[in-house]
Short mmCIF file of C-alpha atoms and ligand atoms in Angstrom, two decimals:
data_model
loop_
_atom_site.label_atom_id
_atom_site.label_comp_id
_atom_site.label_asym_id
_atom_site.label_seq_id
_atom_site.Cartn_x
_atom_site.Cartn_y
_atom_site.Cartn_z
CA UNK A 11 45.76 38.95 -59.09
CA UNK A 12 47.95 36.63 -56.95
CA UNK A 13 47.51 33.09 -58.12
CA UNK A 14 46.15 31.15 -54.96
CA UNK A 15 46.80 27.39 -54.90
CA UNK A 16 47.10 24.65 -52.24
CA UNK A 17 50.15 25.66 -51.16
CA UNK A 18 49.32 29.17 -50.62
CA UNK A 19 50.38 30.65 -47.20
CA UNK A 20 47.93 33.27 -45.70
CA UNK A 21 48.94 36.42 -43.75
CA UNK A 22 46.58 39.19 -42.93
CA UNK A 23 45.40 42.04 -40.53
CA UNK A 24 42.93 41.96 -37.81
CA UNK A 25 41.16 45.41 -37.17
CA UNK A 26 37.95 46.89 -36.85
CA UNK A 27 37.12 48.73 -38.95
CA UNK A 28 39.78 47.43 -41.57
CA UNK A 29 38.50 48.33 -44.89
CA UNK A 30 41.07 51.56 -44.78
CA UNK A 31 44.14 49.54 -44.53
CA UNK A 32 46.84 49.88 -47.02
CA UNK A 33 48.70 46.84 -45.59
CA UNK A 34 47.09 44.38 -48.09
CA UNK A 35 48.25 46.27 -51.20
CA UNK A 36 51.75 46.74 -49.70
CA UNK A 37 52.21 43.32 -48.81
CA UNK A 38 50.65 41.75 -51.91
CA UNK A 39 52.72 43.89 -54.21
CA UNK A 40 55.81 42.45 -52.51
CA UNK A 41 54.74 38.62 -52.59
CA UNK A 42 53.86 39.07 -56.27
CA UNK A 43 57.31 41.02 -57.15
CA UNK A 44 59.38 38.00 -55.18
CA UNK A 45 57.22 35.10 -56.71
CA UNK A 46 56.27 34.22 -53.10
CA UNK A 47 53.13 31.94 -52.77
CA UNK A 48 51.68 34.03 -50.05
CA UNK A 49 48.57 36.21 -49.91
CA UNK A 50 47.63 38.94 -47.50
CA UNK A 51 43.99 39.67 -46.73
CA UNK A 52 41.96 41.96 -44.30
CA UNK A 53 39.87 40.55 -41.54
CA UNK A 54 37.15 42.67 -39.91
CA UNK A 55 37.45 41.47 -36.38
CA UNK A 56 35.01 42.77 -33.76
CA UNK A 57 36.47 43.36 -30.09
CA UNK A 58 34.19 40.59 -28.66
CA UNK A 59 35.75 38.01 -31.33
CA UNK A 60 39.18 38.78 -30.79
CA UNK A 61 40.11 35.85 -28.89
CA UNK A 62 38.49 33.37 -31.05
CA UNK A 63 40.17 35.23 -33.89
CA UNK A 64 43.47 35.07 -32.52
CA UNK A 65 43.05 31.03 -31.79
CA UNK A 66 42.05 30.69 -35.50
CA UNK A 67 45.52 31.74 -36.36
CA UNK A 68 46.85 28.47 -35.11
CA UNK A 69 43.52 26.44 -36.39
CA UNK A 70 43.95 27.83 -40.04
CA UNK A 71 47.68 27.57 -39.98
CA UNK A 72 48.01 31.14 -41.01
CA UNK A 73 51.73 32.49 -41.36
CA UNK A 74 50.77 35.32 -39.21
CA UNK A 75 48.66 38.73 -39.05
CA UNK A 76 49.29 42.26 -38.28
CA UNK A 77 47.00 43.61 -35.68
CA UNK A 78 45.69 47.30 -35.99
CA UNK A 79 43.10 49.75 -34.05
CA UNK A 80 41.49 48.82 -31.72
CA UNK A 81 43.15 45.48 -30.87
CA UNK A 82 46.93 46.19 -30.41
CA UNK A 83 46.68 46.35 -26.78
CA UNK A 84 44.05 43.42 -25.81
CA UNK A 85 46.00 41.12 -28.41
CA UNK A 86 49.34 41.38 -26.13
CA UNK A 87 47.41 39.10 -23.38
CA UNK A 88 46.31 36.58 -26.15
CA UNK A 89 49.42 35.33 -27.53
CA UNK A 90 51.92 32.66 -26.11
CA UNK A 91 55.02 34.94 -26.36
CA UNK A 92 56.25 38.63 -26.44
CA UNK A 93 59.09 40.20 -27.87
CA UNK A 94 60.76 42.53 -25.59
CA UNK A 95 59.34 45.74 -27.50
CA UNK A 96 55.88 44.19 -27.44
CA UNK A 97 56.05 43.42 -23.71
CA UNK A 98 57.46 46.82 -22.94
CA UNK A 99 54.95 48.67 -25.05
CA UNK A 100 51.96 46.56 -23.70
CA UNK A 101 50.88 46.30 -27.60
CA UNK A 102 51.34 44.01 -30.58
CA UNK A 103 50.99 44.92 -34.20
CA UNK A 104 52.41 41.79 -35.75
CA UNK A 105 51.78 38.05 -34.85
CA UNK A 106 54.00 35.22 -35.99
CA UNK A 107 52.88 31.63 -35.92
CA UNK A 108 55.58 29.21 -35.57
CA UNK A 109 54.26 25.53 -35.18
CA UNK A 110 51.25 26.63 -33.27
CA UNK A 111 53.19 28.92 -30.89
CA UNK A 112 51.89 32.48 -31.42
CA UNK A 113 54.56 35.36 -30.67
CA UNK A 114 53.40 39.04 -30.69
CA UNK A 115 55.81 41.48 -31.97
CA UNK A 116 55.85 45.32 -32.11
CA UNK A 117 57.33 46.46 -35.46
CA UNK A 118 55.70 50.16 -35.16
CA UNK A 119 58.52 51.36 -33.15
CA UNK A 120 61.40 49.73 -34.91
CA UNK A 121 59.63 51.05 -38.18
CA UNK A 122 60.03 54.42 -37.10
CA UNK A 123 63.61 53.88 -36.08
CA UNK A 124 64.61 52.44 -39.48
CA UNK A 125 62.76 55.23 -41.30
CA UNK A 126 64.45 57.90 -39.39
CA UNK A 127 67.81 56.35 -40.22
CA UNK A 128 66.81 55.88 -44.07
CA UNK A 129 65.06 59.35 -44.52
CA UNK A 130 67.03 61.55 -42.19
CA UNK A 131 70.11 59.55 -41.78
CA UNK A 132 69.74 60.22 -37.95
CA UNK A 133 71.36 57.78 -35.56
CA UNK A 134 69.22 56.80 -32.86
CA UNK A 135 72.13 57.04 -30.43
CA UNK A 136 73.42 60.29 -31.66
CA UNK A 137 71.51 62.18 -28.92
CA UNK A 138 68.17 62.68 -26.88
CA UNK A 139 64.89 62.46 -28.78
CA UNK A 140 61.74 64.81 -28.04
CA UNK A 141 58.46 62.97 -28.33
CA UNK A 142 55.24 65.05 -28.52
CA UNK A 143 52.65 62.73 -27.09
CA UNK A 144 52.23 59.88 -24.93
CA UNK A 145 49.68 57.58 -26.78
CA UNK A 146 49.85 54.35 -28.40
CA UNK A 147 52.12 55.29 -31.04
CA UNK A 148 54.37 57.28 -28.64
CA UNK A 149 54.74 54.29 -26.66
CA UNK A 150 55.89 51.96 -29.44
CA UNK A 151 58.15 54.91 -30.51
CA UNK A 152 59.66 55.55 -27.16
CA UNK A 153 60.17 51.81 -26.34
CA UNK A 154 62.05 51.21 -29.34
CA UNK A 155 64.25 54.17 -29.24
CA UNK A 156 65.02 53.17 -25.63
CA UNK A 157 65.92 49.75 -26.48
CA UNK A 158 67.94 50.93 -29.58
CA UNK A 159 70.31 53.03 -27.84
CA UNK A 160 68.72 56.36 -27.46
CA UNK A 161 70.40 58.06 -24.64
CA UNK A 162 67.52 60.13 -23.17
CA UNK A 163 63.85 60.94 -24.14
CA UNK A 164 61.98 64.27 -23.33
CA UNK A 165 58.22 63.63 -23.46
CA UNK A 166 55.63 65.99 -23.44
CA UNK A 167 51.90 65.39 -23.40
CA UNK A 168 48.47 67.36 -22.91
CA UNK A 169 47.68 64.79 -20.18
CA UNK A 170 50.83 64.96 -18.13
CA UNK A 171 50.33 61.92 -16.20
CA UNK A 172 50.62 59.67 -19.17
CA UNK A 173 53.97 61.51 -20.19
CA UNK A 174 54.79 60.36 -16.59
CA UNK A 175 53.94 56.92 -17.03
CA UNK A 176 55.66 56.37 -20.15
CA UNK A 177 58.78 58.06 -18.59
CA UNK A 178 58.40 55.75 -15.62
CA UNK A 179 58.15 52.72 -17.71
CA UNK A 180 61.31 53.67 -19.73
CA UNK A 181 63.41 54.52 -16.77
CA UNK A 182 62.44 51.33 -14.79
CA UNK A 183 63.23 49.04 -17.86
CA UNK A 184 65.96 50.54 -19.78
CA UNK A 185 69.18 52.28 -19.57
CA UNK A 186 67.74 55.37 -21.29
CA UNK A 187 66.74 58.53 -19.22
CA UNK A 188 63.34 59.89 -19.80
CA UNK A 189 61.85 63.07 -18.35
CA UNK A 190 58.66 64.88 -18.58
CA UNK A 191 58.49 68.29 -20.45
CA UNK A 192 55.51 70.52 -19.74
CA UNK A 193 52.87 70.95 -22.41
CA UNK A 194 53.48 74.23 -23.61
CA UNK A 195 50.58 76.89 -24.17
CA UNK A 196 50.21 78.70 -27.25
CA UNK A 197 52.16 81.85 -27.26
CA UNK A 198 54.62 80.49 -24.58
CA UNK A 199 58.05 81.02 -25.23
CA UNK A 200 59.18 77.81 -24.09
CA UNK A 201 58.91 77.16 -20.45
CA UNK A 202 59.86 74.43 -18.35
CA UNK A 203 63.22 72.76 -19.84
CA UNK A 204 61.93 73.33 -23.49
CA UNK A 205 65.09 75.57 -24.32
CA UNK A 206 67.41 73.14 -23.10
CA UNK A 207 65.50 69.98 -24.58
CA UNK A 208 65.38 71.64 -27.93
CA UNK A 209 68.98 72.65 -27.70
CA UNK A 210 70.07 68.92 -26.78
CA UNK A 211 67.63 67.03 -29.17
CA UNK A 212 68.90 65.23 -32.10
CA UNK A 213 65.21 64.87 -33.59
CA UNK A 214 61.74 65.57 -32.65
CA UNK A 215 58.75 63.46 -33.32
CA UNK A 216 54.98 64.25 -33.26
CA UNK A 217 52.93 61.33 -32.26
CA UNK A 218 49.55 63.06 -31.39
CA UNK A 219 46.76 62.87 -33.62
CA UNK A 220 46.38 66.49 -33.95
CA UNK A 221 46.74 67.56 -37.71
CA UNK A 222 45.18 64.34 -38.56
CA UNK A 223 42.81 64.55 -41.56
CA UNK A 224 40.05 65.96 -41.31
CA UNK A 225 41.40 68.20 -38.47
CA UNK A 226 44.19 69.67 -40.66
CA UNK A 227 44.36 73.09 -39.05
CA UNK A 228 45.30 71.64 -35.51
CA UNK A 229 48.78 71.40 -34.39
CA UNK A 230 50.54 70.72 -30.92
CA UNK A 231 51.81 74.25 -29.39
CA UNK A 232 55.36 73.70 -29.78
CA UNK A 233 57.54 76.71 -29.25
CA UNK A 234 58.36 76.74 -32.83
CA UNK A 235 60.46 80.05 -32.55
CA UNK A 236 62.84 78.12 -30.56
CA UNK A 237 63.55 75.42 -32.97
CA UNK A 238 67.07 75.06 -34.36
CA UNK A 239 67.92 75.51 -38.02
CA UNK A 240 68.45 71.84 -39.52
CA UNK A 241 66.90 70.09 -36.65
CA UNK A 242 64.87 66.89 -37.75
CA UNK A 243 61.21 66.96 -37.20
CA UNK A 244 59.08 64.09 -37.98
CA UNK A 245 55.34 63.83 -37.69
CA UNK A 246 53.72 60.24 -37.52
CA UNK A 247 50.70 61.59 -39.34
CA UNK A 248 50.72 60.42 -43.19
CA UNK A 249 47.17 62.00 -44.34
CA UNK A 250 47.71 64.98 -44.97
CA UNK A 251 51.33 64.38 -46.54
CA UNK A 252 52.13 67.70 -44.92
CA UNK A 253 50.79 68.60 -41.87
CA UNK A 254 50.46 72.09 -40.02
CA UNK A 255 53.31 71.00 -37.58
CA UNK A 256 55.46 70.09 -40.37
CA UNK A 257 54.99 73.32 -42.26
CA UNK A 258 55.67 75.30 -38.94
CA UNK A 259 58.75 73.38 -38.51
CA UNK A 260 59.73 74.02 -42.09
CA UNK A 261 59.43 77.65 -41.85
CA UNK A 262 61.71 77.66 -38.67
CA UNK A 263 64.44 75.94 -40.90
CA UNK A 264 63.74 72.27 -39.77
CA UNK A 265 64.18 69.17 -41.93
CA UNK A 266 60.78 67.61 -42.06
CA UNK A 267 59.50 63.92 -42.45
CA UNK A 268 55.82 62.61 -42.41
CA UNK A 269 54.80 59.12 -41.19
CA UNK A 270 54.96 57.02 -44.52
CA UNK A 271 58.21 55.94 -43.83
CA UNK A 272 57.11 54.22 -40.48
CA UNK A 273 54.11 52.96 -42.12
CA UNK A 274 56.40 51.52 -44.72
CA UNK A 275 59.08 49.83 -42.41
CA UNK A 276 56.60 48.35 -39.89
CA UNK A 277 55.42 46.57 -42.70
CA UNK A 278 58.65 45.49 -44.08
CA UNK A 279 59.63 44.25 -40.72
CA UNK A 280 56.35 42.33 -40.48
CA UNK A 281 57.15 40.65 -43.78
CA UNK A 282 60.53 39.61 -42.75
CA UNK A 283 59.25 38.01 -39.65
CA UNK A 284 56.66 36.07 -41.63
CA UNK A 285 58.67 34.74 -44.51
CA UNK A 286 62.30 35.20 -43.30
CA UNK A 287 62.93 36.99 -46.48
CA UNK A 288 63.92 40.78 -47.34
CA UNK A 289 61.10 42.19 -49.20
CA UNK A 290 61.68 44.71 -52.23
CA UNK A 291 61.27 47.78 -50.25
CA UNK A 292 60.74 49.90 -53.12
CA UNK A 293 57.75 47.82 -54.51
CA UNK A 294 56.14 48.24 -50.88
CA UNK A 295 56.99 52.06 -51.01
CA UNK A 296 55.46 52.17 -54.46
CA UNK A 297 52.37 50.32 -53.59
CA UNK A 298 51.70 52.80 -50.54
CA UNK A 299 52.28 55.74 -52.75
CA UNK A 300 49.51 54.57 -54.98
CA UNK A 301 46.98 53.94 -52.16
CA UNK A 302 47.75 57.27 -50.64
CA UNK A 303 47.64 59.26 -53.87
CA UNK A 304 43.68 59.21 -53.94
CA UNK A 305 43.67 59.87 -50.07
CA UNK A 306 46.01 62.62 -49.49
CA UNK A 307 44.51 65.56 -48.35
CA UNK A 308 47.12 68.07 -49.38
CA UNK A 309 44.61 71.30 -49.48
CA UNK A 310 46.62 74.44 -48.27
CA UNK A 311 45.74 75.08 -44.51
CA UNK A 312 45.56 78.40 -42.68
CA UNK A 313 48.86 78.89 -40.62
CA UNK A 314 49.41 81.11 -37.96
CA UNK A 315 52.53 83.64 -38.00
CA UNK A 316 55.46 81.76 -36.80
CA UNK A 317 56.51 84.54 -34.40
CA UNK A 318 53.57 84.00 -32.27
CA UNK A 319 54.62 80.40 -31.47
P1 NAP B 427 46.17 57.43 -29.26
O1 NAP B 427 46.70 56.28 -28.31
O2 NAP B 427 44.87 57.65 -29.18
O3 NAP B 427 46.96 58.77 -28.70
C1 NAP B 427 46.70 59.96 -29.11
C2 NAP B 427 47.62 61.16 -28.60
O4 NAP B 427 47.32 62.40 -29.26
C3 NAP B 427 47.62 61.27 -27.07
O5 NAP B 427 49.10 61.74 -26.80
C4 NAP B 427 46.58 62.42 -26.87
O6 NAP B 427 46.83 63.26 -25.83
C5 NAP B 427 46.95 63.23 -28.28
N1 NAP B 427 45.96 64.20 -28.38
C6 NAP B 427 44.84 63.98 -29.33
N2 NAP B 427 43.81 64.93 -29.52
C7 NAP B 427 44.77 66.12 -28.76
C8 NAP B 427 44.42 67.45 -28.64
N3 NAP B 427 43.47 68.05 -29.27
N4 NAP B 427 45.28 68.19 -27.88
C9 NAP B 427 46.30 67.58 -27.41
N5 NAP B 427 46.68 66.40 -27.72
C10 NAP B 427 45.72 65.59 -28.33
O7 NAP B 427 46.71 57.42 -30.82
P2 NAP B 427 47.83 56.66 -31.54
O8 NAP B 427 47.53 55.49 -31.85
O9 NAP B 427 48.83 56.93 -30.56
O10 NAP B 427 47.97 57.43 -32.80
C11 NAP B 427 48.24 58.70 -32.86
C12 NAP B 427 48.86 59.55 -34.30
O11 NAP B 427 49.81 58.55 -34.59
C13 NAP B 427 47.52 59.02 -35.07
O12 NAP B 427 47.71 60.37 -35.97
C14 NAP B 427 48.10 57.93 -36.05
O13 NAP B 427 47.38 58.05 -37.56
C15 NAP B 427 49.78 58.26 -36.06
N6 NAP B 427 50.23 56.70 -36.16
C16 NAP B 427 50.98 56.69 -37.24
C17 NAP B 427 51.67 55.45 -37.61
C18 NAP B 427 52.52 55.35 -38.79
O14 NAP B 427 52.83 54.22 -39.19
N7 NAP B 427 52.83 56.28 -39.41
C19 NAP B 427 51.62 54.30 -36.89
C20 NAP B 427 50.57 54.61 -35.63
C21 NAP B 427 50.09 55.87 -35.30
P3 NAP B 427 46.08 62.68 -24.19
O15 NAP B 427 46.90 61.84 -23.85
O16 NAP B 427 46.37 64.20 -23.56
O17 NAP B 427 44.55 62.51 -24.62
#
């Protein structure tokens, strides 16, 4: 247990529900390791109480909070200032209180960028990215990539209009060029630009919830037969630790990574924003690993033959 005293600074996470969050374990392990007088607690905040909860950050002199589902978008309208990434993504996952002024940041996207560089050794500026999905996570990732030098994005989504909206956002606000790729049908050999996109892409990132526990047999109908050997493929899902998408990419010769790195690094960046200090990343990673150990669903899952996709 951390020792709490009159000088302890409080951070936390606003979500509803929030009990599943791994962030308290990850941050408290880092505070303890560094001997910092901070503590991180979960706050179950109902949507109708969100505005009051955000004001209480000032009233209670909290150092700051993380924000998770379902509040990330709503909080963007409740803080005093927004970072460029949070403004563009229209979503906040970290609030910092500086003398009563609340600034909303989005460290999800940059967490992905850092994890990609650390785990895969992939430079964001080295080539276009192929993004599968156009929900909240895709938005944060696309914005971070565009603001950090990605030359181009190909975005595909089941609901095409959402992919088009995200492309418009990127094209109107950044120097990155984004274009819509059609959502492939199972068995399709990669129509509408997939051959070109996969040929050009430096990496591919799967941001949909397809394959997340308990729906572990699901995966987006990517033309896996067209993937290049050695191509980097990341799935933002971390439960299960190896998704059907990752297995199919691996079978096609790709280098695959899951979403743990993004989860870790969004937390590392929030820690830096609240404390001004660099946290012990390995301590946070180990705390995450311990949380995940009991929850990972790694049971073997049925996969179709690769040559049918
Ligand atoms: P979201 O905003 O609800 O977006 C869901 C996305 O998945 C949309 O693109 C949606 O397509 C697509 N989708 C869902 N079911 C589908 C299906 N049956 N067929 C085709 N497409 C489908 O959710 P989110 O917040 O972006 O989260 C998405 C995933 O990212 C989740 O698995 C989440 O755990 C993960 N995530 C990971 C991290 C991390 O730190 N590693 C952080 C955030 C999120 P439509 O637009 O057509 O509905």
